[in-house]
Each structure stands twice: as C-alpha cells, then as structure tokens.
Amino acid sequence: MFYKYTPIMYPQYIFIVLVGCLFAQNAAVPTSRIVHGNIAAKYQFPWHVSLTISYANSSHRSYCGGSLISSRYVLTAASCLLNAVSIKADFGSISFSTPLQSQITTKGMLHPQFQPKNNANNIAILQLNEDVWYTNDKRAILLAGQSQASNAFINTTSYISGFGVAQNGDSYLSDNMRYAFTTVISNDVCQHFFPSSYVRSETMCTMGYINSLQSACYGDQGGALVTNIGGTWYQIGLISTIHGVGCTGNNPNLYTRITPYIQWINQMTGIAINP
C-alpha cells in the first residue's frame, strides 16, 4: 500500500477515497488541464511536476500537478493522493511525453486535517527517493513566507501551468506545457461562486485575467499558483477545487493558500521557512 512517510510529530495514516483528480481508464495521457493556455517556453516553469497516480488492483490512472519545493520534496493537493499505491513524478520538460527525469514514490503526507467533503486543508507533500539535481530545466520554487502571511494577494497577477487541452471540452492532452494568467479575487467575491464551507481563510480564488477563457481544469489539481514578488518567483497557492460548471476564466477556481501551512511544511520536510 501507499503509506504515509512519518517524520517527527504526526502519526501514520494511509490514503483513502480518491477525490478531485481526473480518471483515465487504460489511457496513455490525461485529459482536461489548462484550457486556452499559452504554450510555455523552455525553462519558464522549472518547478512544475507532473504526477501520474496508480491504484491497487485497478488499471485506472489519474493525473495531477505539483511543484518541486526542494531537491527531495514535491507539494501537491491532498485530494490527488487519496487511495494511491504509487505516484510517478516527472520533472524538467515542457513536453509531457519526454520528461527529463522521473521517479516513482510511495511516500506521501496528507495534511492531518484534510477533509475530502469540502477540500478543507487540501495540501500534501511527496517525498522523493532520490534528489532532483537542479538545472535550468528543473529547480524548486520558493514558498511565500511569514512576511506574506497577512497578504491576501487580491488583484495580484498570478500564473498557473500544466499539460492540457487547448479547448474546454476536448478529451486529450496536448503534449505541450501550457500556462495561463489569472488574477486573485477576494474571498468575499469568491463566496458568490462556491458554497461557504469551501471558502475559508486558508483558501484563495482566481479568475481569468488577460484572456477570460483561460483556466485550470480537471487534472490540474495540486499545481502551483505563482507570482513575482520583487523580482523573485514565489508559490502563493496550489490548485484545489475546479468550479463545477466548467473550466473557463469566467468562473473562479479555488486554491489552497500556502502561508497558513508554512510551519507544517517545515515540520514535515525541514525546509527553511522564508522570511
């Protein structure tokens, strides 16, 4: 079974019931990720990780995104790892079919207060078996730190990346990594689109920015929401919940906010907390 790696403080638990990832039975590629996105350039999103999730006694595979946060750890959504027996992590390429490096891991940590019913505390960490050697193609993203804890990032231009279809409703993955511009909206506005139990202080929402059709979609869960602060790229959120009416920038998507979980990430990984 896919077991939880237990560093110091938290009891062991296993992954249960899959929620929020995209299934593809006997499929070679995932479907429905970044729609209407721009094609990414080489070296543009070197922290992006593609996750292929396998299950016991099943030919099903599901697909999520993630972000490299150190040479040994990947940040993703807890909803991506439920019921998994193994995860294949691909790094370093803007082509889905030709990753520069791949690893299979069975070590993951779901947040102990994750609630599948409403995706509360939808955050998880994968521990890799070997270090990822940093190059221009693959390196970690910095996490928004304590100095950003009070920053709601409202009206901040941010970016998402992933491998996905070019048109909403298509069924096959583009081999090209795509990205989209989004802008952070207030939780008060977001509550008009999601049930109140989903929108909390630990979440944030974005809507399409330059192109209102651009959006994350099913299978993109776990991918990083990033922005540039003072010339440095930081991850401020991760894709948690896709709006139920479809994947367009006219409806917001829900993200797990990074800053409330910085201490937990530090406890689980030993990664230094950014100021």
PDB file of C-alpha atoms in Angstrom:
ATOM      1  CA  MET A   1       0.000   0.000   0.000  1.00  0.00           C
ATOM      2  CA  PHE A   2       0.949   3.619  -0.466  1.00  0.00           C
ATOM      3  CA  TYR A   3       1.887   4.583   3.045  1.00  0.00           C
ATOM      4  CA  LYS A   4       2.468   7.851   4.756  1.00  0.00           C
ATOM      5  CA  TYR A   5       6.047   8.737   5.491  1.00  0.00           C
ATOM      6  CA  THR A   6       6.195   9.841   9.112  1.00  0.00           C
ATOM      7  CA  PRO A   7       8.735  12.445  10.132  1.00  0.00           C
ATOM      8  CA  ILE A   8       8.693  13.649  13.729  1.00  0.00           C
ATOM      9  CA  MET A   9       5.350  14.732  15.010  1.00  0.00           C
ATOM     10  CA  TYR A  10       2.499  13.132  13.131  1.00  0.00           C
ATOM     11  CA  PRO A  11       1.036   9.624  13.445  1.00  0.00           C
ATOM     12  CA  GLN A  12       0.950   7.297  10.477  1.00  0.00           C
ATOM     13  CA  TYR A  13      -2.098   7.211   8.253  1.00  0.00           C
ATOM     14  CA  ILE A  14      -2.861   5.794   4.821  1.00  0.00           C
ATOM     15  CA  PHE A  15      -4.506   7.346   1.792  1.00  0.00           C
ATOM     16  CA  ILE A  16      -8.233   6.714   1.384  1.00  0.00           C
ATOM     17  CA  VAL A  17     -11.055   7.519  -1.101  1.00  0.00           C
ATOM     18  CA  LEU A  18      -9.970   9.382  -4.261  1.00  0.00           C
ATOM     19  CA  VAL A  19     -11.438  12.866  -4.737  1.00  0.00           C
ATOM     20  CA  GLY A  20     -10.654  15.654  -7.172  1.00  0.00           C
ATOM     21  CA  CYS A  21      -8.243  14.052  -9.645  1.00  0.00           C
ATOM     22  CA  LEU A  22      -9.065  13.058 -13.173  1.00  0.00           C
ATOM     23  CA  PHE A  23      -9.526   9.369 -14.003  1.00  0.00           C
ATOM     24  CA  ALA A  24      -8.449   7.841 -17.299  1.00  0.00           C
ATOM     25  CA  GLN A  25      -9.033   4.123 -17.714  1.00  0.00           C
ATOM     26  CA  ASN A  26      -6.364   2.461 -19.845  1.00  0.00           C
ATOM     27  CA  ALA A  27      -5.376   5.893 -21.149  1.00  0.00           C
ATOM     28  CA  ALA A  28      -1.858   6.898 -22.037  1.00  0.00           C
ATOM     29  CA  VAL A  29      -2.426  10.597 -21.372  1.00  0.00           C
ATOM     30  CA  PRO A  30      -4.514  12.705 -19.004  1.00  0.00           C
ATOM     31  CA  THR A  31      -7.369  14.909 -20.197  1.00  0.00           C
ATOM     32  CA  SER A  32      -8.646  18.407 -19.433  1.00  0.00           C
ATOM     33  CA  ARG A  33      -5.953  20.530 -17.856  1.00  0.00           C
ATOM     34  CA  ILE A  34      -5.018  24.182 -18.655  1.00  0.00           C
ATOM     35  CA  VAL A  35      -7.543  25.309 -21.285  1.00  0.00           C
ATOM     36  CA  HIS A  36      -6.920  28.151 -23.748  1.00  0.00           C
ATOM     37  CA  GLY A  37      -3.434  28.458 -22.289  1.00  0.00           C
ATOM     38  CA  ASN A  38      -0.282  29.865 -23.848  1.00  0.00           C
ATOM     39  CA  ILE A  39       2.425  27.363 -24.776  1.00  0.00           C
ATOM     40  CA  ALA A  40       5.218  27.526 -22.201  1.00  0.00           C
ATOM     41  CA  ALA A  41       8.806  28.232 -23.156  1.00  0.00           C
ATOM     42  CA  LYS A  42      11.757  26.113 -22.101  1.00  0.00           C
ATOM     43  CA  TYR A  43      12.904  26.959 -18.557  1.00  0.00           C
ATOM     44  CA  GLN A  44       9.746  29.017 -17.867  1.00  0.00           C
ATOM     45  CA  PHE A  45       8.250  26.790 -15.132  1.00  0.00           C
ATOM     46  CA  PRO A  46      11.118  24.572 -13.951  1.00  0.00           C
ATOM     47  CA  TRP A  47       9.346  23.755 -10.663  1.00  0.00           C
ATOM     48  CA  HIS A  48       6.376  22.076 -12.372  1.00  0.00           C
ATOM     49  CA  VAL A  49       5.932  18.361 -11.623  1.00  0.00           C
ATOM     50  CA  SER A  50       3.515  16.040 -13.441  1.00  0.00           C
ATOM     51  CA  LEU A  51       2.036  13.286 -11.277  1.00  0.00           C
ATOM     52  CA  THR A  52       0.611  10.002 -12.562  1.00  0.00           C
ATOM     53  CA  ILE A  53      -1.274   8.226  -9.785  1.00  0.00           C
ATOM     54  CA  SER A  54      -1.783   4.441  -9.620  1.00  0.00           C
ATOM     55  CA  TYR A  55      -4.221   2.420  -7.518  1.00  0.00           C
ATOM     56  CA  ALA A  56      -4.299  -1.106  -6.117  1.00  0.00           C
ATOM     57  CA  ASN A  57      -5.952  -3.779  -8.281  1.00  0.00           C
ATOM     58  CA  SER A  58      -7.004  -1.231 -10.879  1.00  0.00           C
ATOM     59  CA  SER A  59      -5.998  -0.168 -14.366  1.00  0.00           C
ATOM     60  CA  HIS A  60      -7.194   3.369 -13.619  1.00  0.00           C
ATOM     61  CA  ARG A  61      -4.693   6.198 -13.581  1.00  0.00           C
ATOM     62  CA  SER A  62      -5.312   9.767 -12.530  1.00  0.00           C
ATOM     63  CA  TYR A  63      -3.238  12.852 -13.119  1.00  0.00           C
ATOM     64  CA  CYS A  64      -2.348  15.907 -11.078  1.00  0.00           C
ATOM     65  CA  GLY A  65       0.202  18.650 -10.939  1.00  0.00           C
ATOM     66  CA  GLY A  66       2.676  19.511  -8.242  1.00  0.00           C
ATOM     67  CA  SER A  67       5.630  21.758  -7.522  1.00  0.00           C
ATOM     68  CA  LEU A  68       9.198  20.967  -6.584  1.00  0.00           C
ATOM     69  CA  ILE A  69       9.859  22.746  -3.270  1.00  0.00           C
ATOM     70  CA  SER A  70      13.273  21.208  -2.581  1.00  0.00           C
ATOM     71  CA  SER A  71      15.511  18.581  -4.152  1.00  0.00           C
ATOM     72  CA  ARG A  72      13.610  15.868  -2.247  1.00  0.00           C
ATOM     73  CA  TYR A  73      10.007  17.118  -1.805  1.00  0.00           C
ATOM     74  CA  VAL A  74       7.015  17.900  -4.023  1.00  0.00           C
ATOM     75  CA  LEU A  75       3.992  19.932  -2.909  1.00  0.00           C
ATOM     76  CA  THR A  76       0.565  18.933  -4.241  1.00  0.00           C
ATOM     77  CA  ALA A  77      -3.084  18.608  -3.217  1.00  0.00           C
ATOM     78  CA  ALA A  78      -4.174  16.008  -0.659  1.00  0.00           C
ATOM     79  CA  SER A  79      -7.128  15.160  -2.914  1.00  0.00           C
ATOM     80  CA  CYS A  80      -4.626  13.932  -5.513  1.00  0.00           C
ATOM     81  CA  LEU A  81      -3.103  11.266  -3.274  1.00  0.00           C
ATOM     82  CA  LEU A  82      -6.111   9.562  -1.741  1.00  0.00           C
ATOM     83  CA  ASN A  83      -6.185   5.804  -2.280  1.00  0.00           C
ATOM     84  CA  ALA A  84      -2.929   5.878  -4.220  1.00  0.00           C
ATOM     85  CA  VAL A  85      -0.491   2.967  -4.134  1.00  0.00           C
ATOM     86  CA  SER A  86       2.272   4.749  -6.058  1.00  0.00           C
ATOM     87  CA  ILE A  87       2.997   8.051  -7.735  1.00  0.00           C
ATOM     88  CA  LYS A  88       5.158   8.647 -10.809  1.00  0.00           C
ATOM     89  CA  ALA A  89       6.641  12.151 -10.735  1.00  0.00           C
ATOM     90  CA  ASP A  90       8.008  13.664 -13.951  1.00  0.00           C
ATOM     91  CA  PHE A  91      10.318  16.674 -13.998  1.00  0.00           C
ATOM     92  CA  GLY A  92      12.111  19.078 -16.258  1.00  0.00           C
ATOM     93  CA  SER A  93      10.323  19.148 -19.600  1.00  0.00           C
ATOM     94  CA  ILE A  94       7.738  21.238 -21.414  1.00  0.00           C
ATOM     95  CA  SER A  95       6.716  18.042 -23.237  1.00  0.00           C
ATOM     96  CA  PHE A  96       4.576  15.591 -21.281  1.00  0.00           C
ATOM     97  CA  SER A  97       5.835  12.572 -23.217  1.00  0.00           C
ATOM     98  CA  THR A  98       9.545  13.284 -22.714  1.00  0.00           C
ATOM     99  CA  PRO A  99      10.324  14.183 -19.076  1.00  0.00           C
ATOM    100  CA  LEU A 100      13.989  14.756 -18.297  1.00  0.00           C
ATOM    101  CA  GLN A 101      13.739  12.849 -15.024  1.00  0.00           C
ATOM    102  CA  SER A 102      11.155  10.539 -13.460  1.00  0.00           C
ATOM    103  CA  GLN A 103      10.764   8.892 -10.077  1.00  0.00           C
ATOM    104  CA  ILE A 104       8.209   6.554  -8.546  1.00  0.00           C
ATOM    105  CA  THR A 105       7.481   7.098  -4.876  1.00  0.00           C
ATOM    106  CA  THR A 106       5.199   5.606  -2.245  1.00  0.00           C
ATOM    107  CA  LYS A 107       5.924   8.188   0.453  1.00  0.00           C
ATOM    108  CA  GLY A 108       3.404  10.936   0.999  1.00  0.00           C
ATOM    109  CA  MET A 109       1.987  13.133   3.729  1.00  0.00           C
ATOM    110  CA  LEU A 110      -1.590  14.390   3.625  1.00  0.00           C
ATOM    111  CA  HIS A 111      -2.379  17.259   5.935  1.00  0.00           C
ATOM    112  CA  PRO A 112      -3.812  15.639   9.083  1.00  0.00           C
ATOM    113  CA  GLN A 113      -6.913  17.894   8.947  1.00  0.00           C
ATOM    114  CA  PHE A 114      -7.728  17.342   5.277  1.00  0.00           C
ATOM    115  CA  GLN A 115     -11.491  16.999   4.735  1.00  0.00           C
ATOM    116  CA  PRO A 116     -12.466  15.437   1.379  1.00  0.00           C
ATOM    117  CA  LYS A 117     -16.072  16.603   1.727  1.00  0.00           C
ATOM    118  CA  ASN A 118     -15.163  20.247   1.132  1.00  0.00           C
ATOM    119  CA  ASN A 119     -11.423  20.020   0.380  1.00  0.00           C
ATOM    120  CA  ALA A 120     -10.510  21.816   3.588  1.00  0.00           C
ATOM    121  CA  ASN A 121      -6.737  21.769   4.205  1.00  0.00           C
ATOM    122  CA  ASN A 122      -6.202  20.335   0.729  1.00  0.00           C
ATOM    123  CA  ILE A 123      -2.434  20.110   0.778  1.00  0.00           C
ATOM    124  CA  ALA A 124       0.058  17.232   0.761  1.00  0.00           C
ATOM    125  CA  ILE A 125       3.747  16.512   0.367  1.00  0.00           C
ATOM    126  CA  LEU A 126       5.512  13.773  -1.580  1.00  0.00           C
ATOM    127  CA  GLN A 127       8.950  12.611  -0.503  1.00  0.00           C
ATOM    128  CA  LEU A 128      11.140  11.548  -3.414  1.00  0.00           C
ATOM    129  CA  ASN A 129      13.507   8.605  -3.216  1.00  0.00           C
ATOM    130  CA  GLU A 130      16.424  10.489  -4.765  1.00  0.00           C
ATOM    131  CA  ASP A 131      17.442  14.116  -5.016  1.00  0.00           C
ATOM    132  CA  VAL A 132      16.440  16.057  -8.101  1.00  0.00           C
ATOM    133  CA  TRP A 133      19.563  17.738  -9.410  1.00  0.00           C
ATOM    134  CA  TYR A 134      18.864  21.365 -10.176  1.00  0.00           C
ATOM    135  CA  THR A 135      19.364  22.609 -13.726  1.00  0.00           C
ATOM    136  CA  ASN A 136      17.743  25.341 -15.795  1.00  0.00           C
ATOM    137  CA  ASP A 137      15.019  22.781 -16.586  1.00  0.00           C
ATOM    138  CA  LYS A 138      14.222  21.667 -13.055  1.00  0.00           C
ATOM    139  CA  ARG A 139      14.566  23.512  -9.781  1.00  0.00           C
ATOM    140  CA  ALA A 140      12.482  24.341  -6.735  1.00  0.00           C
ATOM    141  CA  ILE A 141      10.087  27.239  -6.327  1.00  0.00           C
ATOM    142  CA  LEU A 142      10.300  29.389  -3.201  1.00  0.00           C
ATOM    143  CA  LEU A 143       7.240  29.393  -0.960  1.00  0.00           C
ATOM    144  CA  ALA A 144       5.597  32.609   0.189  1.00  0.00           C
ATOM    145  CA  GLY A 145       6.860  33.071   3.738  1.00  0.00           C
ATOM    146  CA  GLN A 146       5.980  34.699   7.025  1.00  0.00           C
ATOM    147  CA  SER A 147       6.277  38.248   5.703  1.00  0.00           C
ATOM    148  CA  GLN A 148       3.440  37.441   3.285  1.00  0.00           C
ATOM    149  CA  ALA A 149       1.159  35.856   5.897  1.00  0.00           C
ATOM    150  CA  SER A 150      -1.143  38.887   6.031  1.00  0.00           C
ATOM    151  CA  ASN A 151      -1.092  39.435   2.266  1.00  0.00           C
ATOM    152  CA  ALA A 152      -4.371  38.359   0.641  1.00  0.00           C
ATOM    153  CA  PHE A 153      -2.782  38.970  -2.798  1.00  0.00           C
ATOM    154  CA  ILE A 154      -6.069  40.484  -4.052  1.00  0.00           C
ATOM    155  CA  ASN A 155      -5.712  41.762  -7.644  1.00  0.00           C
ATOM    156  CA  THR A 156      -2.284  40.125  -7.892  1.00  0.00           C
ATOM    157  CA  THR A 157      -1.475  38.766 -11.333  1.00  0.00           C
ATOM    158  CA  SER A 158      -0.504  35.134 -10.957  1.00  0.00           C
ATOM    159  CA  TYR A 159       0.271  32.175 -13.174  1.00  0.00           C
ATOM    160  CA  ILE A 160      -0.655  28.501 -13.417  1.00  0.00           C
ATOM    161  CA  SER A 161       0.986  25.867 -15.604  1.00  0.00           C
ATOM    162  CA  GLY A 162       0.266  22.333 -16.701  1.00  0.00           C
ATOM    163  CA  PHE A 163      -0.239  19.934 -19.578  1.00  0.00           C
ATOM    164  CA  GLY A 164      -3.685  20.091 -21.074  1.00  0.00           C
ATOM    165  CA  VAL A 165      -6.189  20.527 -23.826  1.00  0.00           C
ATOM    166  CA  ALA A 166      -6.299  23.698 -25.911  1.00  0.00           C
ATOM    167  CA  GLN A 167     -10.103  23.928 -25.854  1.00  0.00           C
ATOM    168  CA  ASN A 168     -12.510  23.367 -22.972  1.00  0.00           C
ATOM    169  CA  GLY A 169     -14.374  20.117 -23.574  1.00  0.00           C
ATOM    170  CA  ASP A 170     -11.628  18.390 -25.565  1.00  0.00           C
ATOM    171  CA  SER A 171     -10.624  14.992 -24.268  1.00  0.00           C
ATOM    172  CA  TYR A 172      -6.919  14.591 -24.972  1.00  0.00           C
ATOM    173  CA  LEU A 173      -3.810  16.111 -23.528  1.00  0.00           C
ATOM    174  CA  SER A 174      -1.625  18.437 -25.519  1.00  0.00           C
ATOM    175  CA  ASP A 175       1.965  17.306 -25.316  1.00  0.00           C
ATOM    176  CA  ASN A 176       2.959  20.941 -24.762  1.00  0.00           C
ATOM    177  CA  MET A 177       3.045  22.525 -21.335  1.00  0.00           C
ATOM    178  CA  ARG A 178       0.639  25.458 -21.234  1.00  0.00           C
ATOM    179  CA  TYR A 179       0.223  28.330 -18.827  1.00  0.00           C
ATOM    180  CA  ALA A 180      -2.423  30.913 -18.034  1.00  0.00           C
ATOM    181  CA  PHE A 181      -2.591  34.339 -16.439  1.00  0.00           C
ATOM    182  CA  THR A 182      -5.013  34.699 -13.544  1.00  0.00           C
ATOM    183  CA  THR A 183      -5.834  37.391 -11.025  1.00  0.00           C
ATOM    184  CA  VAL A 184      -6.574  36.826  -7.341  1.00  0.00           C
ATOM    185  CA  ILE A 185     -10.039  37.881  -6.184  1.00  0.00           C
ATOM    186  CA  SER A 186     -11.281  38.412  -2.647  1.00  0.00           C
ATOM    187  CA  ASN A 187     -12.870  35.593  -0.692  1.00  0.00           C
ATOM    188  CA  ASP A 188     -15.983  37.759  -0.355  1.00  0.00           C
ATOM    189  CA  VAL A 189     -16.386  37.713  -4.137  1.00  0.00           C
ATOM    190  CA  CYS A 190     -15.457  34.042  -4.314  1.00  0.00           C
ATOM    191  CA  GLN A 191     -18.295  33.136  -1.941  1.00  0.00           C
ATOM    192  CA  HIS A 192     -20.761  34.072  -4.664  1.00  0.00           C
ATOM    193  CA  PHE A 193     -19.443  31.135  -6.705  1.00  0.00           C
ATOM    194  CA  PHE A 194     -18.689  28.426  -4.118  1.00  0.00           C
ATOM    195  CA  PRO A 195     -20.530  27.139  -1.036  1.00  0.00           C
ATOM    196  CA  SER A 196     -19.384  28.950   2.081  1.00  0.00           C
ATOM    197  CA  SER A 197     -17.861  25.752   3.518  1.00  0.00           C
ATOM    198  CA  TYR A 198     -15.313  25.773   0.683  1.00  0.00           C
ATOM    199  CA  VAL A 199     -14.170  29.390   1.009  1.00  0.00           C
ATOM    200  CA  ARG A 200     -12.132  29.913   4.158  1.00  0.00           C
ATOM    201  CA  SER A 201      -9.189  31.966   5.378  1.00  0.00           C
ATOM    202  CA  GLU A 202      -6.896  29.145   4.224  1.00  0.00           C
ATOM    203  CA  THR A 203      -8.145  29.382   0.633  1.00  0.00           C
ATOM    204  CA  MET A 204      -7.934  31.895  -2.202  1.00  0.00           C
ATOM    205  CA  CYS A 205      -9.594  32.246  -5.597  1.00  0.00           C
ATOM    206  CA  THR A 206      -8.536  33.476  -9.018  1.00  0.00           C
ATOM    207  CA  MET A 207     -10.322  34.310 -12.245  1.00  0.00           C
ATOM    208  CA  GLY A 208      -9.117  34.667 -15.836  1.00  0.00           C
ATOM    209  CA  TYR A 209      -7.003  37.764 -16.397  1.00  0.00           C
ATOM    210  CA  ILE A 210      -5.879  38.722 -19.922  1.00  0.00           C
ATOM    211  CA  ASN A 211      -7.970  36.000 -21.563  1.00  0.00           C
ATOM    212  CA  SER A 212     -11.155  35.301 -19.626  1.00  0.00           C
ATOM    213  CA  LEU A 213     -11.326  31.806 -21.163  1.00  0.00           C
ATOM    214  CA  GLN A 214      -8.048  30.726 -19.584  1.00  0.00           C
ATOM    215  CA  SER A 215      -8.480  28.391 -16.631  1.00  0.00           C
ATOM    216  CA  ALA A 216      -7.166  25.409 -14.761  1.00  0.00           C
ATOM    217  CA  CYS A 217      -9.249  22.289 -15.308  1.00  0.00           C
ATOM    218  CA  TYR A 218      -9.742  18.750 -14.030  1.00  0.00           C
ATOM    219  CA  GLY A 219      -6.390  17.055 -13.639  1.00  0.00           C
ATOM    220  CA  ASP A 220      -4.576  20.294 -12.804  1.00  0.00           C
ATOM    221  CA  GLN A 221      -5.225  19.947  -9.062  1.00  0.00           C
ATOM    222  CA  GLY A 222      -2.084  20.291  -6.995  1.00  0.00           C
ATOM    223  CA  GLY A 223      -0.310  22.555  -9.471  1.00  0.00           C
ATOM    224  CA  ALA A 224       1.334  25.749  -8.280  1.00  0.00           C
ATOM    225  CA  LEU A 225      -0.123  29.249  -8.328  1.00  0.00           C
ATOM    226  CA  VAL A 226       2.896  31.555  -8.570  1.00  0.00           C
ATOM    227  CA  THR A 227       3.596  35.272  -8.683  1.00  0.00           C
ATOM    228  CA  ASN A 228       6.615  37.525  -8.914  1.00  0.00           C
ATOM    229  CA  ILE A 229       7.427  39.470  -5.749  1.00  0.00           C
ATOM    230  CA  GLY A 230      10.312  41.918  -6.022  1.00  0.00           C
ATOM    231  CA  GLY A 231      11.845  40.062  -8.957  1.00  0.00           C
ATOM    232  CA  THR A 232      11.633  36.626  -7.325  1.00  0.00           C
ATOM    233  CA  TRP A 233       9.074  33.918  -8.100  1.00  0.00           C
ATOM    234  CA  TYR A 234       7.071  32.561  -5.173  1.00  0.00           C
ATOM    235  CA  GLN A 235       4.341  29.970  -4.868  1.00  0.00           C
ATOM    236  CA  ILE A 236       1.355  31.523  -3.134  1.00  0.00           C
ATOM    237  CA  GLY A 237      -1.222  28.772  -3.663  1.00  0.00           C
ATOM    238  CA  LEU A 238      -1.983  25.379  -5.185  1.00  0.00           C
ATOM    239  CA  ILE A 239      -4.968  24.343  -7.281  1.00  0.00           C
ATOM    240  CA  SER A 240      -7.557  22.733  -5.016  1.00  0.00           C
ATOM    241  CA  THR A 241     -11.094  22.788  -6.446  1.00  0.00           C
ATOM    242  CA  ILE A 242     -12.311  23.371 -10.007  1.00  0.00           C
ATOM    243  CA  HIS A 243     -15.608  25.233 -10.397  1.00  0.00           C
ATOM    244  CA  GLY A 244     -18.404  22.776 -11.106  1.00  0.00           C
ATOM    245  CA  VAL A 245     -19.867  24.455 -14.200  1.00  0.00           C
ATOM    246  CA  GLY A 246     -16.726  24.047 -16.272  1.00  0.00           C
ATOM    247  CA  CYS A 247     -13.247  25.278 -16.972  1.00  0.00           C
ATOM    248  CA  THR A 248     -13.432  28.910 -18.055  1.00  0.00           C
ATOM    249  CA  GLY A 249     -11.954  32.022 -16.543  1.00  0.00           C
ATOM    250  CA  ASN A 250     -15.476  33.429 -16.156  1.00  0.00           C
ATOM    251  CA  ASN A 251     -15.816  31.276 -13.037  1.00  0.00           C
ATOM    252  CA  PRO A 252     -13.191  31.201 -10.297  1.00  0.00           C
ATOM    253  CA  ASN A 253     -11.184  28.215  -9.177  1.00  0.00           C
ATOM    254  CA  LEU A 254     -10.329  27.570  -5.545  1.00  0.00           C
ATOM    255  CA  TYR A 255      -6.747  27.334  -4.284  1.00  0.00           C
ATOM    256  CA  THR A 256      -5.120  26.289  -1.044  1.00  0.00           C
ATOM    257  CA  ARG A 257      -3.257  29.299   0.328  1.00  0.00           C
ATOM    258  CA  ILE A 258       0.388  28.481   1.111  1.00  0.00           C
ATOM    259  CA  THR A 259       1.206  30.780   4.031  1.00  0.00           C
ATOM    260  CA  PRO A 260      -1.076  29.123   6.651  1.00  0.00           C
ATOM    261  CA  TYR A 261       0.791  25.844   6.090  1.00  0.00           C
ATOM    262  CA  ILE A 262       4.394  27.048   6.152  1.00  0.00           C
ATOM    263  CA  GLN A 263       5.032  25.740   9.675  1.00  0.00           C
ATOM    264  CA  TRP A 264       3.542  22.336   8.802  1.00  0.00           C
ATOM    265  CA  ILE A 265       5.662  22.116   5.643  1.00  0.00           C
ATOM    266  CA  ASN A 266       8.743  22.954   7.685  1.00  0.00           C
ATOM    267  CA  GLN A 267       7.916  20.301  10.292  1.00  0.00           C
ATOM    268  CA  MET A 268       7.357  17.636   7.628  1.00  0.00           C
ATOM    269  CA  THR A 269      10.366  18.411   5.437  1.00  0.00           C
ATOM    270  CA  GLY A 270      12.882  20.527   7.346  1.00  0.00           C
ATOM    271  CA  ILE A 271      12.767  23.106   4.526  1.00  0.00           C
ATOM    272  CA  ALA A 272      13.718  26.512   5.888  1.00  0.00           C
ATOM    273  CA  ILE A 273      10.870  28.987   6.264  1.00  0.00           C
ATOM    274  CA  ASN A 274      11.323  32.023   4.032  1.00  0.00           C
ATOM    275  CA  PRO A 275      11.167  35.381   5.817  1.00  0.00           C
TER     276      PRO A 275
END
